[in-house]
Amino acid sequence: MASIGFVGLGNMGAPMARNLIKAGHAVAAFDIMPAAIEAVPGARHAASAADAATGADFVITMLPASTHVRDAWLGAGGMAKAARADATLIDCSTIDVTTAREVAAAAGRPFLDAPVSGGVMGAEAGTLTFMVGGPADAFAKIKPILEAMGRTIVHCGEAGAGQAAKLCNNMILAATMTVTCEAFVLAEKLGLSHQALFDVASKSSAQSWALTTYCPVPGPVPASPANRDYKPGFSAALMLKDLGLAQTSAKDVGASTPLGAHALDLFRRFVEHGGAGKDFSGIIAMLREGKA
Ligand code: NAD
């Protein structure tokens, strides 16, 4: 059993912290919204982020964006300083690669970026995928902790590599989902049924996760968000955030990502026109209306 400080108990953090407690760990929890801590029964209510970090073997953040992560670890009352010299620090938020590397370099203790995929359902079920960047010896230490919250734990490389994997993965997903939506809309106009396109594409060279697990039209995959009016799932707002981070990173390193840039533009327009709270596969409605 380890003692763990956990900061950021929102949609993802609260179920992750609950799974740590279920696995027998002692959790000290902090969130700027006091009500959020109530969602983690059995946790010690820490008075501040620094208090949650004090004395813990492992300290975890699950915060909205880069600025929150930098402030929480390195700002006034920073958690990195408050943590024990031999503590291992983990940020599970999705942030840009440069910030992840800067915070890791400044933390003064082993610091790993460990963003996740799997969404709220994966966080609840303890089946998240963790993409981890940081030193190999620190990765070996945190793996059993992450296993209480996830099923697939991948060491991607040094600091920032976890964030890089997450951004690249989601850029592929956004482009794949968008073109899958376009194909279903084209099929509709050509008089080809959704099921017929699915039956062919899911068994041929167009096969993908976006098609076979998350099919953007109702019917072929009963569990996909298309069957529940595109209730997320993975919201278009979060996809927009990740595409923005991917473009920031691409610019930083001079990578050419024209499809990623186009996907960012499409999701920005979808979000601006009321799609923020919809599942990202709901972008099919905008394509169907010819607004893309
Ligand atoms: P959320 O907004 O539900 O939760 C964030 C929590 O952090 C909130 O409870 C907020 O009060 C708290 N917080 C903000 N600033 C704080 C501070 N300085 N100190 C302490 N607490 C603070 O967000 P979420 O959906 O849980 O997402 C968290 C991270 O996980 C994000 O980086 C997101 O991109 C990533 N992510 C989310 C999903 C998803 O499906 N929701 C999936 C994968 C990754």
Short mmCIF file of C-alpha atoms and ligand atoms in Angstrom, two decimals:
data_model
loop_
_atom_site.label_atom_id
_atom_site.label_comp_id
_atom_site.label_asym_id
_atom_site.label_seq_id
_atom_site.Cartn_x
_atom_site.Cartn_y
_atom_site.Cartn_z
CA MET A 1 0.00 0.00 0.00
CA ALA A 2 1.30 3.44 -0.92
CA SER A 3 0.38 6.92 0.25
CA ILE A 4 -0.76 9.02 -2.70
CA GLY A 5 -1.56 12.73 -3.05
CA PHE A 6 -4.17 13.32 -5.77
CA VAL A 7 -5.00 16.79 -7.08
CA GLY A 8 -7.82 17.47 -9.57
CA LEU A 9 -10.93 15.39 -8.89
CA GLY A 10 -13.06 16.18 -11.92
CA ASN A 11 -14.71 13.82 -14.40
CA MET A 12 -11.52 11.78 -14.73
CA GLY A 13 -9.66 12.38 -11.47
CA ALA A 14 -12.46 11.37 -9.10
CA PRO A 15 -12.98 7.85 -10.50
CA MET A 16 -9.21 7.38 -10.82
CA ALA A 17 -8.73 8.30 -7.15
CA ARG A 18 -11.61 5.98 -6.17
CA ASN A 19 -9.84 3.10 -7.93
CA LEU A 20 -6.63 3.83 -6.02
CA ILE A 21 -8.56 3.61 -2.75
CA LYS A 22 -10.27 0.41 -3.92
CA ALA A 23 -6.80 -1.05 -4.53
CA GLY A 24 -5.88 -0.33 -0.89
CA HIS A 25 -3.85 2.87 -1.26
CA ALA A 26 -4.16 5.81 1.16
CA VAL A 27 -5.21 8.88 -0.82
CA ALA A 28 -4.99 12.55 0.22
CA ALA A 29 -7.22 14.45 -2.20
CA PHE A 30 -7.42 18.13 -3.16
CA ASP A 31 -9.48 20.12 -5.65
CA ILE A 32 -10.21 23.85 -5.76
CA MET A 33 -13.91 22.88 -5.84
CA PRO A 34 -14.47 21.39 -2.35
CA ALA A 35 -17.54 19.48 -3.58
CA ALA A 36 -15.31 17.50 -5.95
CA ILE A 37 -13.48 15.89 -3.01
CA GLU A 38 -16.81 14.51 -1.74
CA ALA A 39 -16.83 12.30 -4.84
CA VAL A 40 -13.93 10.32 -3.40
CA PRO A 41 -15.15 8.61 -0.22
CA GLY A 42 -12.35 7.32 1.95
CA ALA A 43 -9.84 9.97 0.91
CA ARG A 44 -8.25 12.37 3.38
CA HIS A 45 -9.45 15.88 2.50
CA ALA A 46 -6.26 17.85 2.01
CA ALA A 47 -6.35 21.59 2.75
CA SER A 48 -4.29 22.53 -0.32
CA ALA A 49 -2.41 20.97 -3.22
CA ALA A 50 0.82 21.26 -1.23
CA ASP A 51 -0.85 19.54 1.73
CA ALA A 52 -1.92 16.64 -0.54
CA ALA A 53 1.68 16.30 -1.74
CA THR A 54 3.29 16.48 1.70
CA GLY A 55 4.59 13.12 2.92
CA ALA A 56 3.18 11.11 -0.02
CA ASP A 57 5.10 8.35 -1.83
CA PHE A 58 3.46 9.34 -5.12
CA VAL A 59 1.76 12.59 -6.11
CA ILE A 60 -0.67 12.71 -9.05
CA THR A 61 -2.31 15.64 -10.87
CA MET A 62 -5.31 15.38 -13.21
CA LEU A 63 -5.94 19.00 -14.21
CA PRO A 64 -7.59 20.78 -17.16
CA ALA A 65 -4.64 22.27 -19.06
CA SER A 66 -0.94 23.23 -19.20
CA THR A 67 -1.29 26.43 -17.18
CA HIS A 68 -2.97 24.60 -14.26
CA VAL A 69 -0.27 21.93 -14.32
CA ARG A 70 2.61 24.41 -14.32
CA ASP A 71 1.03 26.46 -11.51
CA ALA A 72 0.17 23.46 -9.37
CA TRP A 73 3.66 21.98 -9.48
CA LEU A 74 5.92 25.03 -9.75
CA GLY A 75 3.82 28.06 -8.70
CA ALA A 76 3.51 29.67 -5.27
CA GLY A 77 2.79 26.89 -2.78
CA GLY A 78 4.02 24.49 -5.46
CA MET A 79 3.56 20.80 -4.96
CA ALA A 80 6.99 19.82 -6.28
CA LYS A 81 8.74 21.55 -3.36
CA ALA A 82 6.20 20.27 -0.84
CA ALA A 83 6.70 16.65 -1.94
CA ARG A 84 9.26 14.44 -0.19
CA ALA A 85 12.68 14.40 -1.87
CA ASP A 86 12.18 10.70 -2.68
CA ALA A 87 8.57 11.03 -3.87
CA THR A 88 7.64 10.21 -7.46
CA LEU A 89 5.53 12.84 -9.25
CA ILE A 90 3.03 12.03 -12.00
CA ASP A 91 0.94 14.31 -14.19
CA CYS A 92 -1.96 12.52 -15.92
CA SER A 93 -3.45 15.67 -17.52
CA THR A 94 -3.26 16.18 -21.29
CA ILE A 95 -0.92 19.12 -21.90
CA ASP A 96 1.64 20.29 -24.47
CA VAL A 97 4.96 18.50 -24.75
CA THR A 98 7.09 21.58 -24.05
CA THR A 99 5.35 22.32 -20.73
CA ALA A 100 5.57 18.65 -19.73
CA ARG A 101 9.34 18.72 -20.33
CA GLU A 102 9.81 22.05 -18.54
CA VAL A 103 7.89 20.96 -15.44
CA ALA A 104 9.77 17.64 -15.36
CA ALA A 105 13.11 19.47 -15.59
CA ALA A 106 12.20 21.97 -12.84
CA ALA A 107 10.47 19.58 -10.42
CA GLY A 108 13.66 18.48 -8.64
CA ARG A 109 12.22 14.98 -8.15
CA PRO A 110 11.46 12.16 -10.62
CA PHE A 111 8.52 13.49 -12.66
CA LEU A 112 6.59 11.55 -15.30
CA ASP A 113 3.95 12.63 -17.79
CA ALA A 114 1.26 9.94 -17.97
CA PRO A 115 -1.75 11.15 -19.99
CA VAL A 116 -4.57 8.71 -20.56
CA SER A 117 -7.06 7.55 -23.12
CA GLY A 118 -10.27 5.69 -22.41
CA GLY A 119 -12.41 8.59 -21.20
CA VAL A 120 -14.67 8.70 -18.18
CA MET A 121 -15.91 5.15 -18.79
CA GLY A 122 -12.33 3.87 -18.77
CA ALA A 123 -11.58 5.88 -15.62
CA GLU A 124 -14.63 4.39 -13.86
CA ALA A 125 -13.84 0.85 -14.97
CA GLY A 126 -10.10 1.10 -14.23
CA THR A 127 -9.30 0.27 -17.85
CA LEU A 128 -7.48 3.42 -18.95
CA THR A 129 -4.47 3.36 -21.25
CA PHE A 130 -1.52 5.29 -19.80
CA MET A 131 1.17 6.74 -22.11
CA VAL A 132 4.18 7.48 -19.96
CA GLY A 133 7.23 9.68 -20.43
CA GLY A 134 10.07 9.77 -17.91
CA PRO A 135 13.06 7.80 -16.57
CA ALA A 136 12.82 3.99 -16.83
CA ASP A 137 13.50 3.39 -13.11
CA ALA A 138 10.73 5.81 -12.12
CA PHE A 139 8.40 4.16 -14.65
CA ALA A 140 9.01 0.77 -12.98
CA LYS A 141 8.03 2.35 -9.64
CA ILE A 142 4.77 3.93 -10.85
CA LYS A 143 3.58 1.02 -13.02
CA PRO A 144 1.87 -0.86 -10.15
CA ILE A 145 0.16 2.38 -9.09
CA LEU A 146 -1.11 3.07 -12.61
CA GLU A 147 -2.30 -0.55 -12.86
CA ALA A 148 -4.91 0.23 -10.19
CA MET A 149 -6.43 2.73 -12.65
CA GLY A 150 -5.65 1.29 -16.06
CA ARG A 151 -5.19 -1.84 -18.12
CA THR A 152 -2.55 -0.82 -20.67
CA ILE A 153 0.54 1.01 -19.40
CA VAL A 154 3.10 1.94 -22.07
CA HIS A 155 6.51 3.49 -21.41
CA CYS A 156 6.94 5.79 -24.43
CA GLY A 157 10.35 7.29 -23.66
CA GLU A 158 11.82 10.21 -21.75
CA ALA A 159 9.98 13.30 -20.39
CA GLY A 160 7.23 14.51 -22.75
CA ALA A 161 7.03 11.24 -24.70
CA GLY A 162 3.69 10.32 -23.07
CA GLN A 163 2.16 13.63 -24.16
CA ALA A 164 3.67 13.22 -27.64
CA ALA A 165 2.05 9.77 -27.96
CA LYS A 166 -1.32 11.09 -26.79
CA LEU A 167 -1.31 14.04 -29.24
CA CYS A 168 -0.21 11.90 -32.19
CA ASN A 169 -2.82 9.24 -31.36
CA ASN A 170 -5.65 11.74 -31.15
CA MET A 171 -4.60 13.52 -34.33
CA ILE A 172 -4.85 10.17 -36.16
CA LEU A 173 -8.21 9.51 -34.50
CA ALA A 174 -9.68 12.91 -35.44
CA ALA A 175 -8.67 12.61 -39.09
CA THR A 176 -9.83 8.98 -39.30
CA MET A 177 -13.17 9.75 -37.69
CA THR A 178 -13.74 12.78 -39.93
CA VAL A 179 -13.12 10.89 -43.16
CA THR A 180 -15.24 7.98 -41.88
CA CYS A 181 -18.09 10.45 -41.31
CA GLU A 182 -17.54 11.90 -44.81
CA ALA A 183 -17.75 8.41 -46.33
CA PHE A 184 -21.08 7.68 -44.59
CA VAL A 185 -22.49 11.02 -45.81
CA LEU A 186 -21.27 10.30 -49.35
CA ALA A 187 -22.82 6.81 -49.12
CA GLU A 188 -26.16 8.34 -48.07
CA LYS A 189 -26.13 10.59 -51.14
CA LEU A 190 -25.18 7.67 -53.39
CA GLY A 191 -28.03 5.54 -52.04
CA LEU A 192 -25.74 3.07 -50.25
CA SER A 193 -27.02 1.92 -46.84
CA HIS A 194 -25.02 2.51 -43.65
CA GLN A 195 -25.00 -1.22 -42.96
CA ALA A 196 -23.72 -2.10 -46.43
CA LEU A 197 -20.85 0.39 -46.17
CA PHE A 198 -20.06 -0.88 -42.67
CA ASP A 199 -20.13 -4.54 -43.75
CA VAL A 200 -17.66 -3.85 -46.56
CA ALA A 201 -15.35 -1.26 -44.93
CA SER A 202 -15.10 -3.05 -41.56
CA LYS A 203 -13.74 -6.14 -43.36
CA SER A 204 -11.54 -4.39 -45.88
CA SER A 205 -8.75 -1.84 -46.09
CA ALA A 206 -10.81 1.01 -44.58
CA GLN A 207 -11.11 -0.84 -41.24
CA SER A 208 -10.35 1.34 -38.19
CA TRP A 209 -11.28 1.84 -34.53
CA ALA A 210 -13.37 4.88 -35.56
CA LEU A 211 -15.42 2.60 -37.79
CA THR A 212 -15.66 -0.70 -35.93
CA THR A 213 -15.78 0.44 -32.28
CA TYR A 214 -17.09 3.97 -32.55
CA CYS A 215 -19.14 3.91 -35.76
CA PRO A 216 -20.49 7.47 -36.32
CA VAL A 217 -23.93 6.37 -37.59
CA PRO A 218 -26.56 4.53 -35.51
CA GLY A 219 -27.06 0.82 -36.12
CA PRO A 220 -23.92 -1.11 -37.05
CA VAL A 221 -22.18 -0.76 -33.63
CA PRO A 222 -24.90 -0.58 -30.96
CA ALA A 223 -22.60 0.76 -28.20
CA SER A 224 -21.30 3.74 -30.20
CA PRO A 225 -22.37 7.31 -29.21
CA ALA A 226 -24.29 7.64 -32.51
CA ASN A 227 -26.94 5.40 -30.93
CA ARG A 228 -27.52 7.83 -28.02
CA ASP A 229 -27.74 11.14 -29.89
CA TYR A 230 -23.96 11.59 -29.73
CA LYS A 231 -23.81 11.91 -25.95
CA PRO A 232 -20.07 11.61 -25.11
CA GLY A 233 -18.00 9.46 -25.01
CA PHE A 234 -15.20 11.80 -25.85
CA SER A 235 -16.45 15.34 -26.28
CA ALA A 236 -15.74 17.46 -29.34
CA ALA A 237 -14.39 20.14 -26.95
CA LEU A 238 -11.71 17.76 -25.68
CA MET A 239 -10.86 16.64 -29.21
CA LEU A 240 -10.49 20.31 -30.20
CA LYS A 241 -8.16 20.83 -27.24
CA ASP A 242 -5.97 17.87 -28.21
CA LEU A 243 -5.84 18.91 -31.88
CA GLY A 244 -4.73 22.38 -30.77
CA LEU A 245 -1.96 20.86 -28.66
CA ALA A 246 -0.88 18.70 -31.62
CA GLN A 247 -0.65 21.77 -33.87
CA THR A 248 1.29 23.70 -31.22
CA SER A 249 3.77 20.84 -30.98
CA ALA A 250 3.96 20.48 -34.77
CA LYS A 251 4.82 24.17 -35.11
CA ASP A 252 7.40 23.93 -32.30
CA VAL A 253 9.30 21.18 -34.13
CA GLY A 254 8.54 22.15 -37.74
CA ALA A 255 6.47 19.04 -38.57
CA SER A 256 4.13 19.23 -41.58
CA THR A 257 0.62 18.17 -40.48
CA PRO A 258 -1.87 19.51 -43.06
CA LEU A 259 -4.61 16.98 -42.27
CA GLY A 260 -4.17 17.60 -38.55
CA ALA A 261 -4.51 21.35 -39.19
CA HIS A 262 -7.63 20.79 -41.28
CA ALA A 263 -9.15 18.56 -38.59
CA LEU A 264 -8.47 21.33 -36.04
CA ASP A 265 -10.32 23.81 -38.24
CA LEU A 266 -13.30 21.45 -38.71
CA PHE A 267 -13.59 20.70 -34.98
CA ARG A 268 -13.25 24.40 -34.11
CA ARG A 269 -16.24 25.14 -36.33
CA PHE A 270 -18.22 22.20 -34.93
CA VAL A 271 -17.57 23.42 -31.37
CA GLU A 272 -18.45 27.02 -32.28
CA HIS A 273 -21.77 25.85 -33.72
CA GLY A 274 -23.00 24.03 -30.65
CA GLY A 275 -21.03 20.79 -30.83
CA ALA A 276 -18.83 21.29 -27.73
CA GLY A 277 -20.78 18.94 -25.48
CA LYS A 278 -21.45 16.35 -28.20
CA ASP A 279 -19.34 13.30 -28.80
CA PHE A 280 -16.65 14.09 -31.38
CA SER A 281 -18.22 11.61 -33.84
CA GLY A 282 -21.23 14.00 -33.88
CA ILE A 283 -19.28 16.08 -36.39
CA ILE A 284 -21.09 13.96 -38.99
CA ALA A 285 -24.11 16.29 -38.59
CA MET A 286 -22.05 19.30 -39.70
CA LEU A 287 -20.73 17.36 -42.69
CA ARG A 288 -24.23 16.14 -43.60
CA GLU A 289 -25.49 19.72 -43.59
CA GLY A 290 -22.71 20.66 -45.99
CA LYS A 291 -21.27 23.19 -43.54
CA ALA A 292 -17.73 21.87 -43.57
P1 NAD B 1 -12.52 18.35 -15.32
O1 NAD B 1 -12.65 19.77 -15.69
O2 NAD B 1 -13.76 17.53 -15.13
O3 NAD B 1 -11.65 18.22 -13.97
C1 NAD B 1 -10.56 19.04 -13.64
C2 NAD B 1 -10.60 19.27 -12.14
O4 NAD B 1 -9.44 20.01 -11.77
C3 NAD B 1 -11.82 20.08 -11.68
O5 NAD B 1 -12.48 19.39 -10.64
C4 NAD B 1 -11.20 21.40 -11.20
O6 NAD B 1 -11.93 21.99 -10.13
C5 NAD B 1 -9.84 20.94 -10.77
N1 NAD B 1 -8.83 21.99 -10.72
C6 NAD B 1 -8.58 22.98 -11.62
N2 NAD B 1 -7.53 23.71 -11.23
C7 NAD B 1 -7.10 23.19 -10.06
C8 NAD B 1 -6.03 23.51 -9.17
N3 NAD B 1 -5.20 24.52 -9.41
N4 NAD B 1 -5.88 22.75 -8.05
C9 NAD B 1 -6.72 21.73 -7.81
N5 NAD B 1 -7.75 21.38 -8.60
C10 NAD B 1 -7.93 22.11 -9.72
O7 NAD B 1 -11.57 17.69 -16.45
P2 NAD B 1 -11.44 16.12 -16.79
O8 NAD B 1 -12.44 15.76 -17.83
O9 NAD B 1 -11.35 15.35 -15.53
O10 NAD B 1 -10.02 16.13 -17.53
C11 NAD B 1 -8.80 16.24 -16.81
C12 NAD B 1 -7.65 16.05 -17.79
O11 NAD B 1 -7.77 14.78 -18.42
C13 NAD B 1 -7.62 17.09 -18.92
O12 NAD B 1 -6.29 17.46 -19.16
C14 NAD B 1 -8.24 16.35 -20.09
O13 NAD B 1 -7.77 16.84 -21.34
C15 NAD B 1 -7.75 14.92 -19.83
N6 NAD B 1 -8.60 13.87 -20.40
C16 NAD B 1 -9.96 13.92 -20.25
C17 NAD B 1 -10.72 12.89 -20.80
C18 NAD B 1 -12.24 12.91 -20.66
O14 NAD B 1 -12.91 12.12 -21.35
N7 NAD B 1 -12.82 13.75 -19.79
C19 NAD B 1 -10.13 11.84 -21.49
C20 NAD B 1 -8.74 11.81 -21.58
C21 NAD B 1 -7.98 12.83 -21.04
#
